[in-house]
Short mmCIF file of C-alpha atoms and ligand atoms in Angstrom, two decimals:
data_model
loop_
_atom_site.label_atom_id
_atom_site.label_comp_id
_atom_site.label_asym_id
_atom_site.label_seq_id
_atom_site.Cartn_x
_atom_site.Cartn_y
_atom_site.Cartn_z
CA UNK I 263 -13.53 2.96 18.98
CA UNK I 264 -10.95 1.24 16.79
CA UNK I 265 -8.13 3.35 18.15
CA UNK I 266 -8.51 1.69 21.55
CA UNK I 267 -6.54 -1.22 20.12
CA UNK I 268 -3.62 1.15 19.68
CA UNK I 269 -3.77 2.67 23.15
CA UNK I 270 -0.24 1.63 23.71
CA UNK I 271 2.33 -0.56 22.07
CA UNK I 272 3.11 -3.38 24.54
CA UNK I 273 5.40 -2.05 27.27
CA UNK I 274 7.58 -5.16 27.24
CA UNK I 275 8.06 -4.96 23.48
CA UNK I 276 6.80 -8.49 23.02
CA UNK I 277 5.25 -7.54 19.71
CA UNK I 278 7.94 -6.31 17.34
CA UNK I 279 7.01 -3.28 15.26
CA UNK I 280 8.66 -2.12 12.06
CA UNK I 281 11.23 -4.84 11.76
CA UNK I 282 12.02 -6.84 8.70
CA UNK I 283 12.20 -10.46 9.65
CA UNK I 284 11.73 -13.29 7.14
CA UNK I 285 10.40 -15.64 9.82
CA UNK I 286 7.79 -13.10 10.99
CA UNK I 287 6.86 -12.40 7.38
CA UNK I 288 6.40 -16.11 6.74
CA UNK I 289 4.14 -16.48 9.79
CA UNK I 290 2.24 -13.37 8.81
CA UNK I 291 1.57 -14.74 5.31
CA UNK I 292 0.49 -18.07 6.80
CA UNK I 293 -2.08 -16.29 8.96
CA UNK I 294 -3.32 -14.34 5.93
CA UNK I 295 -3.56 -17.54 3.87
CA UNK I 296 -5.48 -19.19 6.69
CA UNK I 297 -8.00 -16.29 6.52
CA UNK I 298 -7.13 -15.07 10.04
CA UNK I 299 -7.78 -11.38 10.55
CA UNK I 300 -4.75 -9.19 11.21
CA UNK I 301 -5.42 -6.82 14.10
CA UNK I 302 -3.75 -3.48 14.96
CA UNK I 303 -1.35 -4.88 17.56
CA UNK I 304 -0.26 -7.85 15.47
CA UNK I 305 3.06 -7.84 13.69
CA UNK I 306 2.72 -6.84 10.05
CA UNK I 307 5.21 -6.00 7.28
CA UNK I 308 5.84 -2.28 6.81
CA UNK I 309 4.62 -2.53 3.23
CA UNK I 310 1.30 -3.99 4.38
CA UNK I 311 0.86 -1.14 6.87
CA UNK I 312 1.81 1.49 4.28
CA UNK I 313 -0.49 0.21 1.55
CA UNK I 314 -3.40 -0.03 3.99
CA UNK I 315 -2.89 3.53 5.20
CA UNK I 316 -2.75 4.61 1.55
CA UNK I 317 -5.87 2.75 0.47
CA UNK I 318 -8.01 3.33 3.57
CA UNK I 319 -7.19 7.04 3.70
CA UNK I 320 -7.87 7.49 -0.03
CA UNK I 321 -11.14 5.71 0.56
CA UNK I 322 -11.98 8.00 3.52
CA UNK I 323 -11.14 11.11 1.48
CA UNK I 324 -13.34 9.80 -1.34
CA UNK I 325 -16.32 9.57 0.99
CA UNK I 326 -15.76 13.10 2.31
CA UNK I 327 -15.15 14.71 -1.09
CA UNK I 328 -17.96 12.53 -2.49
CA UNK I 329 -20.43 14.45 -0.33
CA UNK I 330 -19.83 17.60 -2.39
CA UNK I 331 -21.36 16.73 -5.80
CA UNK I 332 -24.56 15.55 -4.11
CA UNK I 333 -24.60 18.30 -1.49
CA UNK I 334 -24.98 20.62 -4.46
CA UNK I 335 -28.55 19.31 -4.95
CA UNK I 336 -29.89 19.10 -1.39
CA UNK I 337 -31.53 22.52 -1.59
CA UNK I 338 -32.94 21.76 -5.05
CA UNK I 339 -34.32 18.24 -4.58
CA UNK I 340 -37.70 18.09 -6.36
CA UNK I 341 -39.76 16.82 -3.40
CA UNK I 342 -39.51 16.65 0.38
CA UNK I 343 -39.15 12.84 0.18
CA UNK I 344 -36.23 13.14 -2.23
CA UNK I 345 -34.63 15.80 -0.05
CA UNK I 346 -34.86 13.64 3.10
CA UNK I 347 -33.37 10.63 1.31
CA UNK I 348 -30.54 12.68 -0.17
CA UNK I 349 -29.75 14.32 3.17
CA UNK I 350 -29.60 10.89 4.81
CA UNK I 351 -27.33 9.56 2.05
CA UNK I 352 -24.90 12.46 2.28
CA UNK I 353 -24.81 12.12 6.09
CA UNK I 354 -24.05 8.40 5.68
CA UNK I 355 -21.10 9.32 3.48
CA UNK I 356 -19.74 11.63 6.20
CA UNK I 357 -20.11 8.70 8.62
CA UNK I 358 -18.27 6.35 6.26
CA UNK I 359 -15.40 8.83 6.09
CA UNK I 360 -15.21 8.84 9.89
CA UNK I 361 -15.18 5.03 10.25
CA UNK I 362 -12.47 4.86 7.62
CA UNK I 363 -10.28 7.57 9.18
CA UNK I 364 -10.64 5.66 12.47
CA UNK I 365 -9.64 2.40 10.77
CA UNK I 366 -6.58 4.16 9.26
CA UNK I 367 -5.65 5.56 12.70
CA UNK I 368 -5.31 2.01 14.05
CA UNK I 369 -2.27 1.72 11.77
CA UNK I 370 -0.45 4.47 13.63
CA UNK I 371 -1.22 7.52 11.51
CA UNK I 372 -3.09 10.51 12.91
CA UNK I 373 -6.30 11.85 11.49
CA UNK I 374 -4.75 15.35 11.40
CA UNK I 375 -1.98 14.08 9.13
CA UNK I 376 -4.48 12.49 6.77
CA UNK I 377 -6.68 15.58 6.63
CA UNK I 378 -3.61 17.70 5.96
CA UNK I 379 -2.69 15.44 3.02
CA UNK I 380 -6.17 15.88 1.56
CA UNK I 381 -6.31 19.65 2.03
CA UNK I 382 -2.85 20.21 0.56
CA UNK I 383 -3.77 18.22 -2.55
CA UNK I 384 -1.13 15.56 -1.79
CA UNK I 385 -3.62 12.74 -1.22
CA UNK I 386 -5.65 10.99 -3.89
CA UNK I 387 -9.39 10.45 -3.71
CA UNK I 388 -11.65 8.74 -6.21
CA UNK I 389 -11.49 10.30 -9.69
CA UNK I 390 -15.28 10.12 -10.00
CA UNK I 391 -15.88 13.00 -7.59
CA UNK I 392 -14.14 15.46 -9.89
CA UNK I 393 -17.12 15.49 -12.26
CA UNK I 394 -19.97 18.01 -11.95
CA UNK I 395 -23.61 17.30 -11.08
CA UNK I 396 -25.33 19.36 -13.78
CA UNK I 397 -28.92 18.11 -13.43
CA UNK I 398 -31.12 16.34 -10.88
CA UNK I 399 -30.74 13.16 -12.96
CA UNK I 400 -27.06 13.12 -11.93
CA UNK I 401 -28.14 12.46 -8.34
CA UNK I 402 -29.95 9.34 -9.53
CA UNK I 403 -27.02 8.29 -11.71
CA UNK I 404 -24.53 8.71 -8.85
CA UNK I 405 -26.61 6.37 -6.70
CA UNK I 406 -27.12 3.88 -9.50
CA UNK I 407 -23.64 3.83 -11.06
CA UNK I 408 -21.24 5.32 -8.51
CA UNK I 409 -22.69 3.55 -5.48
CA UNK I 410 -23.21 0.48 -7.68
CA UNK I 411 -19.50 0.50 -8.57
CA UNK I 412 -18.59 1.21 -4.95
CA UNK I 413 -20.59 -1.84 -3.77
CA UNK I 414 -19.00 -4.07 -6.40
CA UNK I 415 -15.57 -2.97 -5.22
CA UNK I 416 -16.33 -2.89 -1.50
CA UNK I 417 -18.27 -6.08 -0.79
CA UNK I 418 -15.04 -8.10 -1.27
CA UNK I 419 -13.32 -5.63 1.09
CA UNK I 420 -15.57 -6.97 3.88
CA UNK I 421 -13.25 -10.01 3.67
CA UNK I 422 -10.08 -7.91 3.68
CA UNK I 423 -7.33 -9.43 5.84
CA UNK I 424 -7.08 -6.33 8.04
CA UNK I 425 -9.76 -6.59 10.75
CA UNK I 426 -10.68 -2.92 11.36
CA UNK I 427 -11.04 -2.18 7.63
CA UNK I 428 -13.06 -5.37 7.00
CA UNK I 429 -15.42 -4.59 9.88
CA UNK I 430 -15.91 -0.97 8.80
CA UNK I 431 -16.77 -2.17 5.31
CA UNK I 432 -19.63 -4.40 6.50
CA UNK I 433 -21.67 -1.48 7.74
CA UNK I 434 -20.63 0.75 4.87
CA UNK I 435 -21.78 -1.80 2.30
CA UNK I 436 -25.19 -2.15 3.93
CA UNK I 437 -25.67 1.60 3.66
CA UNK I 438 -24.32 1.72 0.11
CA UNK I 439 -26.94 -0.73 -1.02
CA UNK I 440 -29.67 1.65 0.21
CA UNK I 441 -27.86 4.44 -1.68
CA UNK I 442 -27.77 2.41 -4.86
CA UNK I 443 -31.49 1.67 -4.68
CA UNK I 444 -32.46 5.28 -4.04
CA UNK I 445 -30.41 6.28 -7.11
CA UNK I 446 -31.88 3.61 -9.33
CA UNK I 447 -35.36 4.64 -8.26
CA UNK I 448 -34.70 8.27 -9.22
CA UNK I 449 -33.40 7.21 -12.64
CA UNK I 450 -36.36 4.86 -13.11
CA UNK I 451 -38.82 7.65 -12.32
CA UNK I 452 -37.15 9.89 -14.90
CA UNK I 453 -36.81 7.12 -17.49
CA UNK I 454 -40.53 6.36 -17.18
CA UNK I 455 -41.48 10.06 -17.08
CA UNK I 456 -41.94 12.63 -19.84
CA UNK I 457 -39.71 12.46 -22.97
CA UNK I 458 -37.75 15.40 -21.56
CA UNK I 459 -37.17 13.60 -18.25
CA UNK I 460 -36.05 10.47 -20.10
CA UNK I 461 -33.63 12.58 -22.15
CA UNK I 462 -32.27 14.01 -18.91
CA UNK I 463 -31.65 10.48 -17.58
CA UNK I 464 -29.96 9.43 -20.85
CA UNK I 465 -27.75 12.53 -20.90
CA UNK I 466 -26.68 11.81 -17.35
CA UNK I 467 -25.84 8.17 -18.17
CA UNK I 468 -23.84 9.41 -21.18
CA UNK I 469 -21.71 11.64 -18.96
CA UNK I 470 -21.18 9.25 -16.01
CA UNK I 471 -20.75 5.84 -17.67
CA UNK I 472 -17.08 6.06 -18.61
CA UNK I 473 -15.96 7.85 -15.41
CA UNK I 474 -17.81 5.12 -13.44
CA UNK I 475 -15.75 2.44 -15.23
CA UNK I 476 -12.58 4.37 -14.33
CA UNK I 477 -13.46 4.15 -10.63
CA UNK I 478 -12.10 0.58 -10.59
CA UNK I 479 -8.61 1.90 -11.29
CA UNK I 480 -6.08 1.25 -14.06
CA UNK I 481 -6.18 -1.99 -16.01
CA UNK I 482 -4.46 -4.93 -14.30
CA UNK I 483 -1.25 -4.67 -16.29
CA UNK I 484 -0.88 -1.02 -15.20
CA UNK I 485 -1.98 -1.50 -11.59
CA UNK I 486 0.98 -0.92 -9.27
CA UNK I 487 -0.49 -2.43 -6.11
CA UNK I 488 -2.86 -5.19 -7.23
CA UNK I 489 -0.58 -8.24 -7.31
CA UNK I 490 0.93 -7.73 -3.84
CA UNK I 491 -2.35 -6.61 -2.30
CA UNK I 492 -4.07 -9.71 -3.62
CA UNK I 493 -1.36 -11.86 -2.02
CA UNK I 494 -2.01 -10.04 1.24
CA UNK I 495 -5.75 -10.56 0.72
CA UNK I 496 -6.47 -6.86 0.98
CA UNK I 497 -7.91 -7.06 -2.52
CA UNK I 498 -9.82 -10.20 -3.49
CA UNK I 499 -10.38 -9.35 -7.15
CA UNK I 500 -8.33 -7.37 -9.62
CA UNK I 501 -9.44 -4.00 -11.02
CA UNK I 502 -10.40 -5.53 -14.39
CA UNK I 503 -12.32 -8.39 -12.80
CA UNK I 504 -14.42 -5.99 -10.74
CA UNK I 505 -14.97 -3.67 -13.70
CA UNK I 506 -16.24 -6.63 -15.73
CA UNK I 507 -18.58 -7.72 -12.94
CA UNK I 508 -19.94 -4.17 -12.80
CA UNK I 509 -20.56 -4.01 -16.54
CA UNK I 510 -22.26 -7.43 -16.49
CA UNK I 511 -24.56 -6.35 -13.65
CA UNK I 512 -25.34 -2.86 -14.94
CA UNK I 513 -26.06 -3.34 -18.65
CA UNK I 514 -29.28 -5.33 -18.00
CA UNK I 515 -30.36 -2.60 -15.54
CA UNK I 516 -29.93 0.04 -18.27
CA UNK I 517 -31.89 -2.15 -20.69
CA UNK I 518 -34.71 -2.47 -18.15
CA UNK I 519 -34.82 1.34 -17.92
CA UNK I 520 -34.88 1.69 -21.70
CA UNK I 521 -31.61 3.66 -21.61
CA UNK I 522 -28.62 3.17 -23.90
CA UNK I 523 -25.09 2.62 -22.60
CA UNK I 524 -22.91 5.12 -24.53
CA UNK I 525 -20.57 2.51 -25.98
CA UNK I 526 -20.94 1.43 -29.62
CA UNK I 527 -18.61 -1.52 -28.97
CA UNK I 528 -20.70 -3.00 -26.17
CA UNK I 529 -21.92 -6.50 -26.97
CA UNK I 530 -22.83 -9.68 -25.13
CA UNK I 531 -20.53 -12.61 -25.75
CA UNK I 532 -22.71 -15.69 -25.36
CA UNK I 533 -19.65 -17.95 -25.17
CA UNK I 534 -18.03 -16.20 -22.21
CA UNK I 535 -21.32 -15.03 -20.70
CA UNK I 536 -19.86 -11.50 -20.34
CA UNK I 537 -20.39 -8.14 -22.00
CA UNK I 538 -17.44 -6.92 -24.03
CA UNK I 539 -16.97 -3.17 -23.91
CA UNK I 540 -14.98 -0.45 -25.70
CA UNK I 541 -11.63 1.04 -24.75
CA UNK I 542 -11.47 3.32 -21.75
CA UNK I 543 -9.86 6.71 -22.35
CA UNK I 544 -7.02 6.35 -19.85
CA UNK I 545 -5.63 9.77 -20.77
CA UNK I 546 -8.76 11.32 -19.24
CA UNK I 547 -8.22 9.23 -16.08
CA UNK I 548 -4.58 10.37 -15.86
CA UNK I 549 -5.61 14.00 -16.27
CA UNK I 550 -8.15 13.75 -13.45
CA UNK I 551 -5.60 12.04 -11.19
CA UNK I 552 -3.10 14.80 -11.89
CA UNK I 553 -5.60 17.38 -10.62
CA UNK I 554 -6.85 18.55 -13.99
CA UNK I 555 -10.37 17.10 -14.06
CA UNK I 556 -13.49 19.27 -14.46
CA UNK I 557 -13.89 19.95 -10.71
CA UNK I 558 -10.59 19.08 -8.95
CA UNK I 559 -9.85 22.66 -7.94
CA UNK I 560 -13.41 23.38 -6.86
CA UNK I 561 -13.49 20.24 -4.67
CA UNK I 562 -10.26 21.09 -2.85
CA UNK I 563 -11.31 24.71 -2.40
CA UNK I 564 -14.61 23.56 -0.86
CA UNK I 565 -12.84 21.18 1.56
CA UNK I 566 -10.31 23.86 2.55
CA UNK I 567 -13.07 26.41 3.12
CA UNK I 568 -15.03 23.94 5.26
CA UNK I 569 -11.87 23.26 7.30
CA UNK I 570 -11.18 26.98 7.82
CA UNK I 571 -14.81 27.77 8.61
CA UNK I 572 -14.83 24.96 11.18
CA UNK I 573 -11.77 26.27 13.07
CA UNK I 574 -13.91 27.96 15.74
CA UNK I 575 -15.77 24.68 16.41
CA UNK I 576 -12.51 22.78 16.91
CA UNK I 577 -11.17 25.55 19.16
CA UNK I 578 -14.38 25.64 21.22
CA UNK I 579 -14.39 21.84 21.61
CA UNK I 580 -10.77 21.86 22.78
CA UNK I 581 -11.41 24.73 25.23
CA UNK I 582 -14.41 22.83 26.59
CA UNK I 583 -12.37 19.63 26.98
CA UNK I 584 -9.60 21.56 28.80
CA UNK I 585 -12.15 23.16 31.15
CA UNK I 586 -13.67 19.75 31.97
CA UNK I 587 -10.25 18.29 32.60
CA UNK I 588 -9.19 21.06 34.97
CA UNK I 589 -12.56 20.90 36.77
CA UNK I 590 -12.17 17.14 37.21
CA UNK I 591 -8.59 17.59 38.46
CA UNK I 592 -9.75 20.24 40.99
CA UNK I 593 -12.53 17.94 42.23
CA UNK I 594 -10.07 15.03 42.61
CA UNK I 595 -7.72 17.24 44.65
CA UNK I 596 -10.59 18.42 46.85
CA UNK I 597 -11.67 14.77 47.32
CA UNK I 598 -8.15 13.74 48.26
CA UNK I 599 -7.90 16.61 50.83
CA UNK I 600 -11.30 15.59 52.30
CA UNK I 601 -10.12 12.00 52.77
CA UNK I 602 -6.78 13.06 54.32
N1 FAQ L 972 -9.33 7.47 -8.55
O1 FAQ L 972 -2.36 0.03 -8.24
P1 FAQ L 972 -3.74 0.59 -8.31
C1 FAQ L 972 -17.55 5.70 -3.05
C2 FAQ L 972 -4.76 5.25 -7.99
S1 FAQ L 972 -16.01 5.42 -2.43
C3 FAQ L 972 -8.19 7.97 -8.03
O2 FAQ L 972 -4.74 -0.21 -9.07
P2 FAQ L 972 -5.08 0.04 -5.80
C4 FAQ L 972 -18.69 5.87 -2.10
C5 FAQ L 972 -4.36 4.36 -6.83
O3 FAQ L 972 -4.77 4.94 -5.62
C6 FAQ L 972 -14.95 5.35 -3.88
N2 FAQ L 972 -7.05 7.27 -7.93
O4 FAQ L 972 -4.23 0.92 -6.83
C7 FAQ L 972 -19.51 7.00 -2.52
C8 FAQ L 972 -2.87 4.30 -7.02
O5 FAQ L 972 -2.27 5.53 -6.61
P3 FAQ L 972 -1.08 5.62 -5.48
C9 FAQ L 972 -13.60 5.04 -3.47
C10 FAQ L 972 -7.10 5.98 -8.34
O6 FAQ L 972 -5.12 0.78 -4.52
C11 FAQ L 972 -20.46 6.85 -3.51
C12 FAQ L 972 -2.72 4.26 -8.52
O7 FAQ L 972 -3.91 4.85 -9.05
N3 FAQ L 972 -13.46 3.64 -3.20
O8 FAQ L 972 -17.64 5.73 -4.22
C13 FAQ L 972 -8.26 5.39 -8.84
O9 FAQ L 972 -4.56 -1.35 -5.77
C14 FAQ L 972 -21.24 7.93 -3.90
C15 FAQ L 972 -2.51 2.86 -9.05
O10 FAQ L 972 -3.72 2.07 -8.92
C16 FAQ L 972 -12.36 3.14 -2.63
O11 FAQ L 972 -11.45 3.85 -2.32
C17 FAQ L 972 -9.40 6.19 -8.95
N4 FAQ L 972 -10.54 5.73 -9.44
O12 FAQ L 972 -6.53 -0.03 -6.45
C18 FAQ L 972 -19.34 8.25 -1.92
C19 FAQ L 972 -12.37 1.66 -2.37
N5 FAQ L 972 -7.98 4.12 -9.15
O13 FAQ L 972 -1.74 5.38 -4.16
C20 FAQ L 972 -20.14 9.34 -2.32
C21 FAQ L 972 -11.08 1.16 -1.80
C22 FAQ L 972 -6.67 3.92 -8.86
O14 FAQ L 972 -0.08 4.53 -5.82
C23 FAQ L 972 -21.09 9.17 -3.32
N6 FAQ L 972 -9.99 1.28 -2.73
N7 FAQ L 972 -6.16 5.04 -8.38
O15 FAQ L 972 -0.56 7.01 -5.61
C24 FAQ L 972 -9.67 0.32 -3.63
O16 FAQ L 972 -10.33 -0.70 -3.75
C25 FAQ L 972 -8.42 0.52 -4.45
O17 FAQ L 972 -7.62 1.48 -3.81
C26 FAQ L 972 -8.68 0.94 -5.92
C27 FAQ L 972 -7.33 1.12 -6.61
C28 FAQ L 972 -9.47 -0.16 -6.63
C29 FAQ L 972 -9.45 2.25 -6.00
#
């Protein structure tokens, strides 16, 4: 649907593409500052286009790879109700990936190129999905923490200056909030269950807490893209600001569950009204980004296998489309002869 906007660049070249022009850049920034949405056929600086393709495609890949850790538990969900909810959640994630690939395509990149970048290991996706789901409690924790972090990061993206991305995020965020609640409810059931179930919930929180904080990206002083992307109003808050908001929102939820955040340095600062937290192990984050996390290889193997296994479906769909096209062409010719 979004790609319709890109059907063709204007034939008369009235909209200049890929040109550096200080006057156009000034007008572009004025529009951004005035909170006007930038649309696919509008002039935009190359850097704006590039960073959007980068961020939106990484986001799309994250949704698609993010289906894998949860998919692992669909056949083992403890009840039919849990299985239905998990199936729906994982399907939503597939849908989010598709909206996001479509939004990236409006910037002039093809979906095939993006998929190729993912399958070859060239593209990044969120570090969080390189951790294993060892117990059922991890499914609850993913909803609670991972979707919770995703919402914190993505609600401001609904106001992103680029129209197609902002619009895709509105629907995605609505679905993410259902995901977060289903996760919190699983963790609550376990936390209020038998001592063994509560231990399972605590163990899961212990393993996912720090990786969830890393989802927000490097600290502001190490973030390569934040300053410019905030000027362009792609990002509305910095990585550290969002991480802090997440901690402030999540600690009381853990307290309500009777679970302990695995951070001995965590304390509430009554003066600032924020929770202070310990130091993140950025060397672990770097390792995961370099492809050396607990499940990086497994995730890429699974995506490549799915791609290869799906080849016959793509071939059949193309053959079907070709057949329909040639049938339609034959009918048109017959119609034209009849009228002659
Ligand atoms: N993992 O300069 P910055 C979800 C990279 S969706 C991997 O700060 P930026 C739903 C970054 O790309 C989760 N790489 O970058 C779900 C850059 O690398 P590059 C995904 C990371 O873009 C739930 C470099 O480090 N969400 O969870 C990470 O300004 C449950 C420097 O970083 C989005 O993608 C990381 N955590 O800020 C699905 C939201 N952090 O490209 C299934 C949209 C940073 O220079 C189950 N994205 N990097 O090679 C964003 O908001 C931003 O891109 C950030 C990073 C905040 C992720």
